[in-house]
Short mmCIF file of C-alpha atoms in Angstrom, two decimals:
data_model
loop_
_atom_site.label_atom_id
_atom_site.label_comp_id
_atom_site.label_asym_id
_atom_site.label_seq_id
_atom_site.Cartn_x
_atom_site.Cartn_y
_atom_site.Cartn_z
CA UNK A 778 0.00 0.00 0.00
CA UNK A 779 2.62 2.31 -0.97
CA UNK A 780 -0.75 4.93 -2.62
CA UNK A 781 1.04 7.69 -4.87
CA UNK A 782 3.33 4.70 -6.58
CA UNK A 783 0.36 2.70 -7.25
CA UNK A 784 -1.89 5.27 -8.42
CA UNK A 785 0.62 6.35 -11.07
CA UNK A 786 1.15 3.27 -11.94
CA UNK A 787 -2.74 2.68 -12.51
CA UNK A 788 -3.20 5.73 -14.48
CA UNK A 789 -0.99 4.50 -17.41
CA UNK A 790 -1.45 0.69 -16.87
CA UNK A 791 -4.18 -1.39 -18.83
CA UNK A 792 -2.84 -4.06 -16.93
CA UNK A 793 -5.25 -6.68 -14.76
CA UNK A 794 -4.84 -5.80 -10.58
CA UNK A 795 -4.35 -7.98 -8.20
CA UNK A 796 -4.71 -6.26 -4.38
CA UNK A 797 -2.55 -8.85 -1.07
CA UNK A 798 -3.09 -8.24 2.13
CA UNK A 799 -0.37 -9.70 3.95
CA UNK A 800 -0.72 -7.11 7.12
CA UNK A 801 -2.31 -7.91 10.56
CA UNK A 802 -4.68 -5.01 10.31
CA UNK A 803 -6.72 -6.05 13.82
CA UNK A 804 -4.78 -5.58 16.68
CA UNK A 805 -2.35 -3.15 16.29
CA UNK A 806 -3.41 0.97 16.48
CA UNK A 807 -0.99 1.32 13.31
CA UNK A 808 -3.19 -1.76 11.20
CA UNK A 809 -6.82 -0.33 12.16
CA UNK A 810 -5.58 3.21 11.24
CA UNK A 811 -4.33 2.15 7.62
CA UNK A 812 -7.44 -0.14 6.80
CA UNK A 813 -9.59 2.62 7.79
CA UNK A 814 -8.17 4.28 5.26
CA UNK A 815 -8.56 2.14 2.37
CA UNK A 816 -12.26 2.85 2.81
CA UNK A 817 -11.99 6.26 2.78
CA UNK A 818 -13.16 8.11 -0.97
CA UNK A 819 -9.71 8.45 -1.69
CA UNK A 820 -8.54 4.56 -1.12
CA UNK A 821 -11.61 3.55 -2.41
CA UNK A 822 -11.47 4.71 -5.76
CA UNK A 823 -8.23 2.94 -6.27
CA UNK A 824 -9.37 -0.25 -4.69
CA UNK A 825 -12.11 -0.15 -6.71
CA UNK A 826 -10.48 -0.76 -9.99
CA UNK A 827 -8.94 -4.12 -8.48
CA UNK A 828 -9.96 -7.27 -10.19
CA UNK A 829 -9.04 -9.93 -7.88
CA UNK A 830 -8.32 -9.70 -4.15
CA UNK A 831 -6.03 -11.89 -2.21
CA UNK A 832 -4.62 -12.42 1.64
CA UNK A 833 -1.92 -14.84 2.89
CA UNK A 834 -5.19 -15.79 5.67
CA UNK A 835 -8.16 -14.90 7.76
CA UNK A 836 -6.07 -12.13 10.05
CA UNK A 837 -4.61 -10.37 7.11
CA UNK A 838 -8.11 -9.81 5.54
CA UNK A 839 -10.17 -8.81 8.81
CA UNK A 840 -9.76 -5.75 9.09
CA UNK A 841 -10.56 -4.75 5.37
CA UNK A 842 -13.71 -7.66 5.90
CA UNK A 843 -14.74 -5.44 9.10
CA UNK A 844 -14.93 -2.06 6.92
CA UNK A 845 -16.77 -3.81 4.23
CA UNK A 846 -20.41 -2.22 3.74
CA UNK A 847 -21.80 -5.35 2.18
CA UNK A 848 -24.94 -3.16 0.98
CA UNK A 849 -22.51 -1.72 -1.51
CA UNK A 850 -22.01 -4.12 -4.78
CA UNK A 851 -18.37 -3.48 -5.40
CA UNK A 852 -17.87 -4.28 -1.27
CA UNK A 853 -20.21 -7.01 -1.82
CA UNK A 854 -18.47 -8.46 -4.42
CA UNK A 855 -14.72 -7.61 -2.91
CA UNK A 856 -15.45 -9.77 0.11
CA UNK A 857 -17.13 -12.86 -1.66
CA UNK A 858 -14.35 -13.20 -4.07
CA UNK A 859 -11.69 -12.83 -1.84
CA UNK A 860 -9.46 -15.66 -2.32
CA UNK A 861 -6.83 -17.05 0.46
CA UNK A 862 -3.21 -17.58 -0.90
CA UNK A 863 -0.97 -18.47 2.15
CA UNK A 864 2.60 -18.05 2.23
CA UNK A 865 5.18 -21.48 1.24
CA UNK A 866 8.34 -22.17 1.88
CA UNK A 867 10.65 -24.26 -0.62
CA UNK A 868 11.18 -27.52 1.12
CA UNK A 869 14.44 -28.04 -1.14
CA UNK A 870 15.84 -25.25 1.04
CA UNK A 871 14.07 -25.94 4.05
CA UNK A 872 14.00 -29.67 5.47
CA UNK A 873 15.53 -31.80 8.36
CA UNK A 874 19.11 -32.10 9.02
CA UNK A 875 20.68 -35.05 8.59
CA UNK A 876 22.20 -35.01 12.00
CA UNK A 877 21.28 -32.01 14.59
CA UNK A 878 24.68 -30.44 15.86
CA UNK A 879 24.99 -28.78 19.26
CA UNK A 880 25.02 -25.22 18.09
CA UNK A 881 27.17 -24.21 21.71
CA UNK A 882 28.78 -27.14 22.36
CA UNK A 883 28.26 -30.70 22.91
CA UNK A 884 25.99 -31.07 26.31
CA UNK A 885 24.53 -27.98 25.51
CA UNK A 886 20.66 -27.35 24.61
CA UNK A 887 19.69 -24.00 21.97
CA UNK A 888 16.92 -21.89 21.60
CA UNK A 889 17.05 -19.70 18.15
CA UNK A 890 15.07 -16.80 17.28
CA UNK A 891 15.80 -15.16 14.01
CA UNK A 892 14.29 -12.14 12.76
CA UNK A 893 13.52 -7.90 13.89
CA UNK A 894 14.37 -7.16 16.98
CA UNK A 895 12.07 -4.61 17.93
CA UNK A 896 8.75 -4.50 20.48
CA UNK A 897 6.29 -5.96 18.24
CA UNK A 898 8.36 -9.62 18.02
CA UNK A 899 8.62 -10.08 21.05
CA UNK A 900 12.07 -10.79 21.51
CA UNK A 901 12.34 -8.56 25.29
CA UNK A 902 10.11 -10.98 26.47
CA UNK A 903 11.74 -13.93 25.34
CA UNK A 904 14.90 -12.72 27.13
CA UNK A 905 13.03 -12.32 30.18
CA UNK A 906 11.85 -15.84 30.04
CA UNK A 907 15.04 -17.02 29.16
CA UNK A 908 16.34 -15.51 32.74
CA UNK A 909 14.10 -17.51 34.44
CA UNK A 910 14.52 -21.08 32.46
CA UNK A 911 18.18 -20.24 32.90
CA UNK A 912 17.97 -20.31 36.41
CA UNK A 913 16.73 -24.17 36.30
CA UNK A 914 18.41 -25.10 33.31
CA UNK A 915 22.03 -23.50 33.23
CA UNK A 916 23.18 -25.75 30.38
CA UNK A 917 20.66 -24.03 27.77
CA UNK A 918 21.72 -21.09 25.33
CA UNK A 919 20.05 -18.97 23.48
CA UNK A 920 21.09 -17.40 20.08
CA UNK A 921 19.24 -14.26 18.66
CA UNK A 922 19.73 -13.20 15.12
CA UNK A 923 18.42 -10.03 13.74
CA UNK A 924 18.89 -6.98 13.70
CA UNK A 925 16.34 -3.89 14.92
CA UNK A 926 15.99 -0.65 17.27
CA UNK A 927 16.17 -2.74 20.32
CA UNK A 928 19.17 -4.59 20.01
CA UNK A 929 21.05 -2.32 21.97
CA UNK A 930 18.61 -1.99 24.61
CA UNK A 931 18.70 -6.12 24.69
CA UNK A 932 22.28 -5.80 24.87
CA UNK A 933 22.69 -3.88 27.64
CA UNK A 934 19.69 -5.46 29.84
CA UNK A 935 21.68 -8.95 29.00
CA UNK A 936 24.55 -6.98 30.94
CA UNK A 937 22.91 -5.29 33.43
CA UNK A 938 20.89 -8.60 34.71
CA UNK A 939 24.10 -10.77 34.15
CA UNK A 940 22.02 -13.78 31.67
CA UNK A 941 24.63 -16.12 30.67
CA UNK A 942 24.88 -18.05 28.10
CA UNK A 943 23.16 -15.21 25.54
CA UNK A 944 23.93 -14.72 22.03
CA UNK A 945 23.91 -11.72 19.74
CA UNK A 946 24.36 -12.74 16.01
CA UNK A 947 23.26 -9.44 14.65
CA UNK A 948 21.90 -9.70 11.23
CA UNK A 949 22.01 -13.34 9.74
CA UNK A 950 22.25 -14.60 6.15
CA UNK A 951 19.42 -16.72 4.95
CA UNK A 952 22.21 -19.91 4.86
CA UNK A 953 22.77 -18.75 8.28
CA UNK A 954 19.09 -19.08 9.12
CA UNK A 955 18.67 -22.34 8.02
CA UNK A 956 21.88 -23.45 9.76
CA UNK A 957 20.44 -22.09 13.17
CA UNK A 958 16.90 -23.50 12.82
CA UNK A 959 17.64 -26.49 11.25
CA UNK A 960 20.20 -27.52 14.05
CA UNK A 961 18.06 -25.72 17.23
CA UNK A 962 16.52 -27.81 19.89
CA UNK A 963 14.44 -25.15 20.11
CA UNK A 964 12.81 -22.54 17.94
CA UNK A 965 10.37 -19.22 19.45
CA UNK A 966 8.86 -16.98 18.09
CA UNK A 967 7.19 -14.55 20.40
CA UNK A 968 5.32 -11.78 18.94
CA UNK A 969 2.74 -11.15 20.97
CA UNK A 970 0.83 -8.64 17.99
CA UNK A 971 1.22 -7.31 14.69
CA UNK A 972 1.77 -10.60 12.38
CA UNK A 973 -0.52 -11.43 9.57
CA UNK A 974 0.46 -14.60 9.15
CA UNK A 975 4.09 -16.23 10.02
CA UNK A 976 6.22 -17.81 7.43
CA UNK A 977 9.16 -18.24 10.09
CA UNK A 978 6.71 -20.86 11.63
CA UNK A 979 6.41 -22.72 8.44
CA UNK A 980 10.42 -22.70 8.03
CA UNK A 981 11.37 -24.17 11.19
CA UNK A 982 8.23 -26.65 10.70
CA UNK A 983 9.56 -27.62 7.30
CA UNK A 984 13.00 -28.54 8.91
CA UNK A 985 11.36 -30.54 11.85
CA UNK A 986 12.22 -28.49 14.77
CA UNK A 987 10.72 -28.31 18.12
CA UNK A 988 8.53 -24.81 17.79
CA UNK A 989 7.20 -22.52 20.22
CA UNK A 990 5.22 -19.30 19.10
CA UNK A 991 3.58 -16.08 20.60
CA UNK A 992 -0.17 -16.42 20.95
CA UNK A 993 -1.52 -13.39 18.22
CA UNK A 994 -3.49 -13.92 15.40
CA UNK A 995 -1.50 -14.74 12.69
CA UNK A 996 0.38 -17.54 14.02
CA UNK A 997 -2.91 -18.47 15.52
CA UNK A 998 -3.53 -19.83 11.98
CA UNK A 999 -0.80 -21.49 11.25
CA UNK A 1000 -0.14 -23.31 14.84
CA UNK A 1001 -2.81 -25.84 14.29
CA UNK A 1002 -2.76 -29.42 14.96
CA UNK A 1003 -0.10 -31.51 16.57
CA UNK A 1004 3.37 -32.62 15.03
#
């Protein structure tokens, strides 16, 4: 939804249009404040000229679904024609290791998280938790890779609360990634708001390791079932 790019482009396009939501628009402010203003007269008259709608699932759709007056035709017919495309991994890339390695060590037990570090993932939380577990279990690591606005704030509370056995990868290739997950005993996700759907989930599913996720409504949809 990047709106003076698009609209230029749809000025001197005969091209068919195909509108994704891939956005959790429900339960962040920032998400209700830009599906609000699809509907406005302005978004409207571009999302109007779309021929097909798609959305990687249920929570990236609700909040367009929720503005919907289904009195009007176009809204009417935006809704019941909305199709549900959901995000894939390549399983050539991503599958189970032949043989997990220790990541820290042999006797040692890891917990990865890869991606932004920055409120809405969660990743202050999962520090805090790891505090605690580390207390019980002082043989178990954990890696974080990413980069973001917090890491130096992480950092620092790492420091100032003395958690051993933490580590700060910064930003990580996507070979790097796959090495991590693939060879974790462990792999969390936290975000506790914000995703729209949660392909990270799918990756570390696809290579068979032991997943724990933050309860929102994305991953909500693809955390189903049992492994």
């Amino acid at each position: 939804w990047i709106p003076w790019l698009a609209w230029q482009i749809q000025r001197n396009s005969k091209s068919v249009y195909v509108a994704t939501f891939h956005a959790n628009l429900v339960d962040t402010v920032g998400g209700k404040v830009l599906s609000s203003k699809i509907m406005t007269p302005i978004g409207r008259s571009f999302i109007e000229k779309m021929h097909m709608f798609t959305a990687t699932g249920p929570t990236a759709s609700a909040g367009l679904i929720s503005l919907a007056n289904m009195k009007l035709p176009f809204d009417k017919f935006m809704v019941d024609h909305l199709h549900y495309l959901p995000c894939g991994v390549d399983l050539q890339q991503y599958q189970p290791v032949k043989k997990r390695q220790p990541i820290n060590g042999p006797g040692t037990k890891t917990i990865v998280y890869v991606g932004r570090i920055e409120k809405r993932k969660g990743t202050d939380l999962l520090l805090s938790a790891f505090k605690e577990l580390s207390k019980q279990m002082p043989e178990v690591h954990l890696t974080i890779g990413g980069a973001g606005v917090m890491l130096n704030r992480l950092k620092a509370y790492v420091d100032f609360e003395e958690i051993k056995n933490v580590h700060f990868l910064d930003y990580v290739s996507d070979d790097e990634k796959r090495w991590l997950i693939g060879n974790a005993d462990l792999a969390c996700f936290p975000s506790p708001y914000g995703e729209g759907f949660g392909i990270v989930l799918l990756e570390a599913m696809a290579m068979g390791t032991p997943l724990v996720a933050g309860n929102n409504l994305g991953y909500q949809n693809v955390m189903q079932g049992y492994g």
